[in-house]
Short mmCIF file of C-alpha atoms and ligand atoms in Angstrom, two decimals:
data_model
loop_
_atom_site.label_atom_id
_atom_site.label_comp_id
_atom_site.label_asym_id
_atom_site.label_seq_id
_atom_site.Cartn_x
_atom_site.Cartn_y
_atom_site.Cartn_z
CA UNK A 12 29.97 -0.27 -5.04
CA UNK A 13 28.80 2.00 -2.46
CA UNK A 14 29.88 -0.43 0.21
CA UNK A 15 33.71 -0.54 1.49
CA UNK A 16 35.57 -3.24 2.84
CA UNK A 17 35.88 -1.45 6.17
CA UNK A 18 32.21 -0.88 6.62
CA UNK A 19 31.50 -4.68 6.17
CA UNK A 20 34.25 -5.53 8.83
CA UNK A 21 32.73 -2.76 11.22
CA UNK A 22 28.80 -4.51 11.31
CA UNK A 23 29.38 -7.58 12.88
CA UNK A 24 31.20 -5.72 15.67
CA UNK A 25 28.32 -2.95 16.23
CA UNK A 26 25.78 -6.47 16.68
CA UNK A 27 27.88 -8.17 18.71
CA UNK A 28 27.47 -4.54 20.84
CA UNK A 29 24.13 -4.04 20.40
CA UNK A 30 23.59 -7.54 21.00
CA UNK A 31 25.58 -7.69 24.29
CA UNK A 32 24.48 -4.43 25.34
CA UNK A 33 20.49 -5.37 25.91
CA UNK A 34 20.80 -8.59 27.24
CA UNK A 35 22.72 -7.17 30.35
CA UNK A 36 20.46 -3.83 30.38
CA UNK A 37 17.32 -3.39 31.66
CA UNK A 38 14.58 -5.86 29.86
CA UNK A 39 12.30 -3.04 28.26
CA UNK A 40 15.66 -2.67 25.95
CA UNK A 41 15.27 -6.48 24.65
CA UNK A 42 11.77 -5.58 23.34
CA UNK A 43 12.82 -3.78 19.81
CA UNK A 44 15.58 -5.76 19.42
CA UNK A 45 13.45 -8.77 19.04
CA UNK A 46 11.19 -8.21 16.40
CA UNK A 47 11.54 -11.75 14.38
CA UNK A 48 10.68 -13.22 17.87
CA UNK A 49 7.59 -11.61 18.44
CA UNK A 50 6.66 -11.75 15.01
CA UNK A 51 6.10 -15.73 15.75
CA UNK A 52 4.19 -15.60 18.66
CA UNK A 53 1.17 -13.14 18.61
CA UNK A 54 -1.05 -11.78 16.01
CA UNK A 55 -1.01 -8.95 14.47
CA UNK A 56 -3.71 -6.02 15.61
CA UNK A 57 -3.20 -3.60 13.32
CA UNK A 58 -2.30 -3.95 9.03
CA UNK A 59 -0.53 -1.32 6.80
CA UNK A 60 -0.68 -3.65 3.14
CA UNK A 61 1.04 -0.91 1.24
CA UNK A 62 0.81 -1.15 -2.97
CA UNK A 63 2.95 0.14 -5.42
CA UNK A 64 1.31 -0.10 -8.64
CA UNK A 65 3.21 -1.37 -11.45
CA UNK A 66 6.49 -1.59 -8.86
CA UNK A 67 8.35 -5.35 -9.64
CA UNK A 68 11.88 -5.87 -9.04
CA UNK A 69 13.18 -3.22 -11.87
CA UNK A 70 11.14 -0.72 -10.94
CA UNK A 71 12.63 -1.15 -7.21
CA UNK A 72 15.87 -1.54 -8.41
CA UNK A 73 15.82 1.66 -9.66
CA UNK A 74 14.59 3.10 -6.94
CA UNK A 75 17.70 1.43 -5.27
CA UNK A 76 20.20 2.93 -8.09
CA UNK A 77 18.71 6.54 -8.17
CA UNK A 78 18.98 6.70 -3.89
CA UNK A 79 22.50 5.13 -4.54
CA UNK A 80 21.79 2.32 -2.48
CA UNK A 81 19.52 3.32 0.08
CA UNK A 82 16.68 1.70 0.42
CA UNK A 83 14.53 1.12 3.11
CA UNK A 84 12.30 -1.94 1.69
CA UNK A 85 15.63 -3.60 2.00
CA UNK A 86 15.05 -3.45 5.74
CA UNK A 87 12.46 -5.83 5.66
CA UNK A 88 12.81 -9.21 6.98
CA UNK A 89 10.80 -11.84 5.09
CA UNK A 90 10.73 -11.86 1.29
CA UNK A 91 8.25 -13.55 -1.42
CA UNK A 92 6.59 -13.33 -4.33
CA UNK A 93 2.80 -13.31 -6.01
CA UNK A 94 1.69 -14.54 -9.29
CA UNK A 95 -0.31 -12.12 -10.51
CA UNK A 96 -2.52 -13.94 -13.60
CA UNK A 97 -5.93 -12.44 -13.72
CA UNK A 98 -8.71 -15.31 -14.35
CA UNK A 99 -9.29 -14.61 -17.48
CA UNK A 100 -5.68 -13.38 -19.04
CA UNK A 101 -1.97 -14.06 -18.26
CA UNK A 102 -1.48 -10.55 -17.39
CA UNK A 103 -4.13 -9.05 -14.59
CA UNK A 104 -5.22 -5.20 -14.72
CA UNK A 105 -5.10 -3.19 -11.64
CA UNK A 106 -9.30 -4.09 -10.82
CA UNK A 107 -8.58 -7.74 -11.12
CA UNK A 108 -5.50 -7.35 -9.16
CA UNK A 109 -6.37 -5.26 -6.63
CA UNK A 110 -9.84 -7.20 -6.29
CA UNK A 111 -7.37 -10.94 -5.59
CA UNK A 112 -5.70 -9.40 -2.84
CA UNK A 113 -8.62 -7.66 -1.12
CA UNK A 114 -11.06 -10.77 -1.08
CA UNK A 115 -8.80 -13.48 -2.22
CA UNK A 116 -11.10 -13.83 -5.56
CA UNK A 117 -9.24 -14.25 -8.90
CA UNK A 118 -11.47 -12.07 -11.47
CA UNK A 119 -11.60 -10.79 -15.30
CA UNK A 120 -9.63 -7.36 -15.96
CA UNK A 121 -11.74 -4.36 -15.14
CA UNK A 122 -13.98 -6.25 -12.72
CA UNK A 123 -13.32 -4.42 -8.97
CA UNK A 124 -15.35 -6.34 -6.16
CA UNK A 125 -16.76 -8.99 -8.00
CA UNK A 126 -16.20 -12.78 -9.24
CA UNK A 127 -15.87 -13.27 -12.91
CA UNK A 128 -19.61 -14.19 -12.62
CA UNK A 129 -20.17 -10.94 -11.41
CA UNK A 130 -21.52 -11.95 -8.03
CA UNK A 131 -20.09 -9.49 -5.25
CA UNK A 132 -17.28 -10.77 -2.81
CA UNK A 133 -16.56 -9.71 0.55
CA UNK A 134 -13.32 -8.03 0.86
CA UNK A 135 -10.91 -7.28 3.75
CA UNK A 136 -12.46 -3.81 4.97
CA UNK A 137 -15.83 -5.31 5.32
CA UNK A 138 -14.29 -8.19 7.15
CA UNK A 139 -11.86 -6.30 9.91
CA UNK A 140 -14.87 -3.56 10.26
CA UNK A 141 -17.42 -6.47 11.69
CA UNK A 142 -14.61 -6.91 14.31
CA UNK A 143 -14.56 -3.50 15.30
CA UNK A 144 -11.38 -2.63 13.33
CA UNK A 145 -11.01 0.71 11.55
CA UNK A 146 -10.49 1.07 8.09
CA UNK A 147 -8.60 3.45 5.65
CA UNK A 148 -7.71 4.11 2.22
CA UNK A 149 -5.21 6.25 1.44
CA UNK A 150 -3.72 6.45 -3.25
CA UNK A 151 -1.95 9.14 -5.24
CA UNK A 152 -4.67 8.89 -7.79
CA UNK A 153 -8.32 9.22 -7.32
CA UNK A 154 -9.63 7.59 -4.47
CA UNK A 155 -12.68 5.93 -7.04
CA UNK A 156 -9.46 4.03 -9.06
CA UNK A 157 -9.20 0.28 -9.36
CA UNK A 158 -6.50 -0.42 -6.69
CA UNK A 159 -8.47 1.59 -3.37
CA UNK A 160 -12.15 0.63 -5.17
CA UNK A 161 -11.52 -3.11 -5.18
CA UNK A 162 -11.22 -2.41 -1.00
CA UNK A 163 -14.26 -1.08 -0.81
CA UNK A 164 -16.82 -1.24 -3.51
CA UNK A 165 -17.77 -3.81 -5.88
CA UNK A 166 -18.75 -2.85 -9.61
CA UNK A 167 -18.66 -4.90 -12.52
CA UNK A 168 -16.61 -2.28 -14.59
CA UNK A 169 -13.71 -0.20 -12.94
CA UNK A 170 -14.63 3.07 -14.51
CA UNK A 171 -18.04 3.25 -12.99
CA UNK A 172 -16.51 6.25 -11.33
CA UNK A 173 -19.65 7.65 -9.78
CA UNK A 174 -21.10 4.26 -8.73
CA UNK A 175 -17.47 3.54 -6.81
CA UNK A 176 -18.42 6.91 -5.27
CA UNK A 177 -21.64 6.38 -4.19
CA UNK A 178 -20.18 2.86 -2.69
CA UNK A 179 -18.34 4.84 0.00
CA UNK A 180 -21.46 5.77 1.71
CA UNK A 181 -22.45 2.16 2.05
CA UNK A 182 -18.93 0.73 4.20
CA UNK A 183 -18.09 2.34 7.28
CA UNK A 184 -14.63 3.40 6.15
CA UNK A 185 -13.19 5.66 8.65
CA UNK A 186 -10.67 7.62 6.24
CA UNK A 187 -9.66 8.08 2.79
CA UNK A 188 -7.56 10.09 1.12
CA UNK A 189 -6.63 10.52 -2.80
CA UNK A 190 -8.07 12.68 -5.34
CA UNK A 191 -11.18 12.56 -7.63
CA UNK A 192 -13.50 14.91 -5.84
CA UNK A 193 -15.00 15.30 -8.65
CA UNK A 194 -17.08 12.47 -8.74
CA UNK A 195 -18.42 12.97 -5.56
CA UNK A 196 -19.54 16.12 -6.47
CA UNK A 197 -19.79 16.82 -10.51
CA UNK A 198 -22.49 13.73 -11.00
CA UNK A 199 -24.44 12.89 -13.72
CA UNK A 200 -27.54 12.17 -11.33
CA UNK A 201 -26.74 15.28 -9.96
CA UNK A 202 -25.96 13.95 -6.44
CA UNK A 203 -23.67 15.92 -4.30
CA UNK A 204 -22.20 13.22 -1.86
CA UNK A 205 -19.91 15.11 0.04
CA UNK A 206 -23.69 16.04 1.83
CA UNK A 207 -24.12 12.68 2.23
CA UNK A 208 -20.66 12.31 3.64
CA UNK A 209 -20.89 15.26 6.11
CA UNK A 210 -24.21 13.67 7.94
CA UNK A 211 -22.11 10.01 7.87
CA UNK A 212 -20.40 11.92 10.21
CA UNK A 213 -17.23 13.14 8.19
CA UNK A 214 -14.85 15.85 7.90
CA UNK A 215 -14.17 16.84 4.24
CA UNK A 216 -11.13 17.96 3.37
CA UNK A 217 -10.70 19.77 -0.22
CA UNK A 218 -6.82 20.34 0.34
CA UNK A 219 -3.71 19.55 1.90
CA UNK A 220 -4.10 21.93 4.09
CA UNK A 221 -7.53 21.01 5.59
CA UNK A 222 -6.32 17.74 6.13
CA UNK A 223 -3.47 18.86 7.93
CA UNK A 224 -5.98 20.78 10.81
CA UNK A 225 -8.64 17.79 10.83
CA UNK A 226 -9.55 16.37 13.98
CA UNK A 227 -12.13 14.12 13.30
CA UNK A 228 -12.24 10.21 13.93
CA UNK A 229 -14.31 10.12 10.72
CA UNK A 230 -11.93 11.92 7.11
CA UNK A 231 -13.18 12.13 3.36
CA UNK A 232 -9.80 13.45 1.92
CA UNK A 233 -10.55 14.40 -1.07
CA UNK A 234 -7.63 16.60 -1.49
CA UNK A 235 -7.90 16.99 -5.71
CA UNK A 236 -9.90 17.50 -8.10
CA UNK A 237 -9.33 14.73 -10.21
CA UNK A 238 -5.66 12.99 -10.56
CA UNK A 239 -2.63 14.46 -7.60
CA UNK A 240 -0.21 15.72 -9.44
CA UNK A 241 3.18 13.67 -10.29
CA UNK A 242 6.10 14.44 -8.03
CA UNK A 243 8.24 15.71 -11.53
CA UNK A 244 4.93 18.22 -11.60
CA UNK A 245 4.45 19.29 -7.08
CA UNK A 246 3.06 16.38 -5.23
CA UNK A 247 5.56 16.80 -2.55
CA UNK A 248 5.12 14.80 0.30
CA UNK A 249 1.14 13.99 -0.43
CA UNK A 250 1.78 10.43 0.13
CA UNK A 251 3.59 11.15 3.34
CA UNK A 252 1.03 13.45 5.30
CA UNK A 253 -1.86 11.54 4.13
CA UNK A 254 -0.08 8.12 4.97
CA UNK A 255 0.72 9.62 8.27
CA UNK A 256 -2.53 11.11 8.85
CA UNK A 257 -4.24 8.11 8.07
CA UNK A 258 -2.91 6.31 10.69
CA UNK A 259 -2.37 9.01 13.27
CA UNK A 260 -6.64 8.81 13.51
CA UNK A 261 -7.01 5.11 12.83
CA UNK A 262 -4.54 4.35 15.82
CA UNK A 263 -6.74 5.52 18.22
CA UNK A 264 -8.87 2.69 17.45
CA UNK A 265 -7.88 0.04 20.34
CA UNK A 266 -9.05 -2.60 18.62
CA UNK A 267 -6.69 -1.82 15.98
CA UNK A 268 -6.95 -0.76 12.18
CA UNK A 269 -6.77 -1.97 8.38
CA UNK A 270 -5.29 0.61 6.22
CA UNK A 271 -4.07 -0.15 2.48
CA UNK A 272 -1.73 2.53 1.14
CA UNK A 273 -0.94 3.11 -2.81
CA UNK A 274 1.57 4.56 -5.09
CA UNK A 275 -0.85 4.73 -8.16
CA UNK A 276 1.40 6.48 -10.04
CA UNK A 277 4.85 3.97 -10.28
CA UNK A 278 2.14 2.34 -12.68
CA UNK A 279 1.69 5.53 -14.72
CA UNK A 280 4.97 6.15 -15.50
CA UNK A 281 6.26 2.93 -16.33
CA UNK A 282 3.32 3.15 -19.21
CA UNK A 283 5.18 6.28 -20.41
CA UNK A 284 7.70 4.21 -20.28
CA UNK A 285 9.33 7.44 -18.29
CA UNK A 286 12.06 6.51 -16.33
CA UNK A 287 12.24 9.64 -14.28
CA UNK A 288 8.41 9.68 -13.46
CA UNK A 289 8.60 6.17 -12.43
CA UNK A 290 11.58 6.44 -10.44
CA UNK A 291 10.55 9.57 -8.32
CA UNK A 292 7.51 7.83 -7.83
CA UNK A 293 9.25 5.05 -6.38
CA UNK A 294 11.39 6.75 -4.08
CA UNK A 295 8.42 8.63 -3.00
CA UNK A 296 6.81 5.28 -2.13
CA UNK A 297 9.93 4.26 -0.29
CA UNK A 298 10.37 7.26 2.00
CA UNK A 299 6.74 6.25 3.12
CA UNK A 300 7.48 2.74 3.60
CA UNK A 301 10.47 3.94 5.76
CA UNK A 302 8.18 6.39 8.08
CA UNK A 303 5.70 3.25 8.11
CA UNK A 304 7.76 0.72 9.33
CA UNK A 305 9.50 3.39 11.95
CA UNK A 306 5.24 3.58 13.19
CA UNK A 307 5.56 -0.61 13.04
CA UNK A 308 8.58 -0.63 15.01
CA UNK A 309 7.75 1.59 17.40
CA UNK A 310 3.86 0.18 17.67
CA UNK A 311 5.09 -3.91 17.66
CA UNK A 312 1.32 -4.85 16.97
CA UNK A 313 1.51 -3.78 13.67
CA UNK A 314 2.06 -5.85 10.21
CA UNK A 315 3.39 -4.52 7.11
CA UNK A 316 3.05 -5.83 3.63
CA UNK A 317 4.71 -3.99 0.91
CA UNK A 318 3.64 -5.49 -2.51
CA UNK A 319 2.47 -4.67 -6.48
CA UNK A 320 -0.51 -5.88 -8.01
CA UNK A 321 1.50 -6.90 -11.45
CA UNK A 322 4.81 -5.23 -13.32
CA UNK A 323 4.15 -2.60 -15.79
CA UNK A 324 6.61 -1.60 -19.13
CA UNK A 325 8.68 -5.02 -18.81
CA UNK A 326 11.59 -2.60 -17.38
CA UNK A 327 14.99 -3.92 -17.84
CA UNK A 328 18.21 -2.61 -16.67
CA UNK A 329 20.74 -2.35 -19.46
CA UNK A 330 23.63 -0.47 -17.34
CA UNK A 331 23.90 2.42 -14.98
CA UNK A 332 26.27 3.47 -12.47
CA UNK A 333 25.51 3.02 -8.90
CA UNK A 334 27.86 5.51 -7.44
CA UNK A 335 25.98 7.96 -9.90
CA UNK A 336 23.00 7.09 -9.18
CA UNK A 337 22.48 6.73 -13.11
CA UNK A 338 20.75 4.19 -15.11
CA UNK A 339 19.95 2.64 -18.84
CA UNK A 340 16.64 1.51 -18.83
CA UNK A 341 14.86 -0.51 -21.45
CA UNK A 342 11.18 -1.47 -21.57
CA UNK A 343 9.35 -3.96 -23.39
CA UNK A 344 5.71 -2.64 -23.71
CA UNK A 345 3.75 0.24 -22.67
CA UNK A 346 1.49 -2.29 -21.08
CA UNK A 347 1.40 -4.49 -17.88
CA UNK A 348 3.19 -8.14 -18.07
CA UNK A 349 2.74 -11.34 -16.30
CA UNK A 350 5.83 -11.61 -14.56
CA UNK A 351 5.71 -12.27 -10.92
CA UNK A 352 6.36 -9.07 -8.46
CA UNK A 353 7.89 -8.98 -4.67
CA UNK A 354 6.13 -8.82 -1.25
CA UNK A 355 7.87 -7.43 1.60
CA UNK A 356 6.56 -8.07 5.09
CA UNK A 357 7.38 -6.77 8.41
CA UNK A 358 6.00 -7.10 11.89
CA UNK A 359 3.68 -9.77 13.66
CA UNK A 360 3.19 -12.49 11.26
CA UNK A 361 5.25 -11.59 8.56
CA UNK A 362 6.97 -15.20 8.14
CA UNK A 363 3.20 -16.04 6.92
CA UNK A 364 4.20 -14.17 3.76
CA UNK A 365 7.64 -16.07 2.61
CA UNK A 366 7.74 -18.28 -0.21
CA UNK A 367 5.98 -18.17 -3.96
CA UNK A 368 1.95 -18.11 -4.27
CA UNK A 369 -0.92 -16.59 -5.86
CA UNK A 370 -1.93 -13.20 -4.99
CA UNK A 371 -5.25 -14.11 -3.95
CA UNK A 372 -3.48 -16.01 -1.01
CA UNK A 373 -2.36 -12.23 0.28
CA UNK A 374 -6.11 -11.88 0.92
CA UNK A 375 -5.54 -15.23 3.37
CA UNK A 376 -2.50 -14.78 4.54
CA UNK A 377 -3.72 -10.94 6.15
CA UNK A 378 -6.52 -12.68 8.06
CA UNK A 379 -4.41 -15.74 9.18
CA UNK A 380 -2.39 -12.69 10.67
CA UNK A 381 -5.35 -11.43 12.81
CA UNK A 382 -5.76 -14.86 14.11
CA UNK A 383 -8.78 -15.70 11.46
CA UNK A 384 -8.33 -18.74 9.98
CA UNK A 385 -11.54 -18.81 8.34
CA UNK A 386 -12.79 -15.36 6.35
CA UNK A 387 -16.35 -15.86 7.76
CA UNK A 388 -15.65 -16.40 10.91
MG1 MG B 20 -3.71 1.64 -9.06
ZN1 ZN B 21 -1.48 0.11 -15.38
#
């Protein structure tokens, strides 16, 4: 165990000093040190619902091994779990999934937007934009896949690529960032919509790089081709700059911001049933979640959900040694299962999200957090 005996017998002596130490300090001390407190009080202004696709409890658990330990979604404070059943199958696909926790709809596999009766259904973006929110998307896959389309557009099949495209010209999303410029540009109705884009108002960003210098309120990031890279191939710290980006131009919204962040690719390589591509991928997604919830600690209006929209490759752990940082993996499909996977929440209103329940209740539990009981309100 990475823990000793004396480190155990030294924490309760550095709370008892932190503890003592800002109640007889000055009172703008007390403020960060009371997080849970605040958390029950007001709303929440701002929401970071960050997804790692394909990520249950073995796929974080390995993430947990391979950083020997160090974790930082162990550092949130409230705990639960969704049910992920699509409505029509036991075990959801990324569209339906995505689609339950953006508008609180259970649909068929494949469908991104829209009931199983193919009528559309509002989701979250459209919802926080009518109060004057901003809104951003920000994936390690294209920015037209399942998980960021089912927050914006609504389609009836999830590889309508181009229609998903041409959807972002009809929300008033103030950033995303992913790949897949390609079907924004190489159309078969011979569209370019990054013209489009540029008279909405937004900067377009082909690379890294250009995002980097942007200064616009309004970013199209579409920063590959196609699919980012994996971080076994050079990602880097994609995930990071665009996360932090993101919110560095929604922020200066002062009536706050929705932004849903995903690790697309824990879900890839848990099909390959690739332990090393799913692990990197999920320590990629955790030294995000750590910058985030340094943002939500330092911002205190800010709530953030970390979550999966199902399990992929049934990963067990057979052995491994924690020290090492080594693990035996075992997987029981190269598909998705049904088993239920974690939510994480931090900030204002995070108690909202303890307990078991559906993941269309995600969807309800976000907007009870902004102090809207009722999605049409
Ligand atoms: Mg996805
Ligand atoms: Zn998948």
């Amino acid at each position: 165990m990475k823990f000793s005996k004396e480190q155990f017998f030294i924490l309760p002596i550095l709370i008892l000093l932190l503890v003592s130490n800002s109640t007889c300090q000055e009172k703008n001390h007390t403020t960060k040190s009371q997080d849970d407190d605040l958390s029950k009080g007001k709303n929440a202004k701002n929401i970071i619902l960050m997804i790692g696709d394909g990520m249950g409890t073995s796929q974080i658990y390995a993430g947990f091994i391979a950083k020997k330990g160090d974790l930082n979604m162990k550092k949130f404070p409230i705990t639960g779990f969704s049910i992920t059943y699509s409505a029509d199958d036991l075990i959801t696909d990324s569209a339906a999934g995505a689609t339950a926790m953006a508008t609180g709809t259970k649909t068929n596999n494949g469908m991104v937007g829209v009931d199983p009766k193919k009528d559309r259904v509002e989701n979250i973006t459209e919802i926080v934009e009518k109060d004057g929110k901003s809104t951003g998307l920000v994936a390690t896959s294209t920015i037209t896949h399942a998980t960021p389309a089912s927050f914006i557009a609504h389609v009836e099949t999830r590889n309508d690529y181009e229609r998903i495209a041409r959807q972002f010209l009809e929300t008033d999303i103030d950033v995303f960032i992913g790949g897949g410029a390609v079907h924004f540009i190489e159309r078969l109705d011979q569209r370019d919509l990054t013209i489009d884009l540029a008279e909405k108002g937004y900067e377009l960003c082909y690379s890294m790089e250009a995002l980097d210098t942007a200064t616009s309120d309004k970013i199209a990031g579409l920063v590959y081709e196609a699919s980012p890279p994996t971080m076994l191939q050079s990602r880097r710290d994609m995930l990071s700059k665009a996360t932090a980006k993101a919110i560095e131009v929604l922020s200066r919204n002062e009536n706050g911001f929705f932004l849903m962040v995903e690790a697309s690719q824990i879900d890839w390589g848990n099909h390959q049933n690739n332990i090393t591509y799913q692990t990197l991928e999920v320590i990629d997604f955790d030294n995000v979640i750590g910058e985030v919830l340094q943002y939500a600690r330092e911002d205190g209006e800010t709530l953030v959900i970390v979550t999966a929209d199902h399990e992929t490759g049934g990963l067990g752990i057979n052995g491994g040694n924690l020290k090492k940082g080594e693990l035996d993996p075992g997987f029981t499909t190269m598909g998705h299962t049904g088993v239920m996977v974690p939510v994480l929440a931090y900030g204002p209103k995070s108690e909202l999200f303890s307990g078991i329940y559906d993941n269309t209740e995600i969807f309800f539990k976000m907007l009870k957090a902004l102090g809207k009981d009722n999605p049409s309100e």
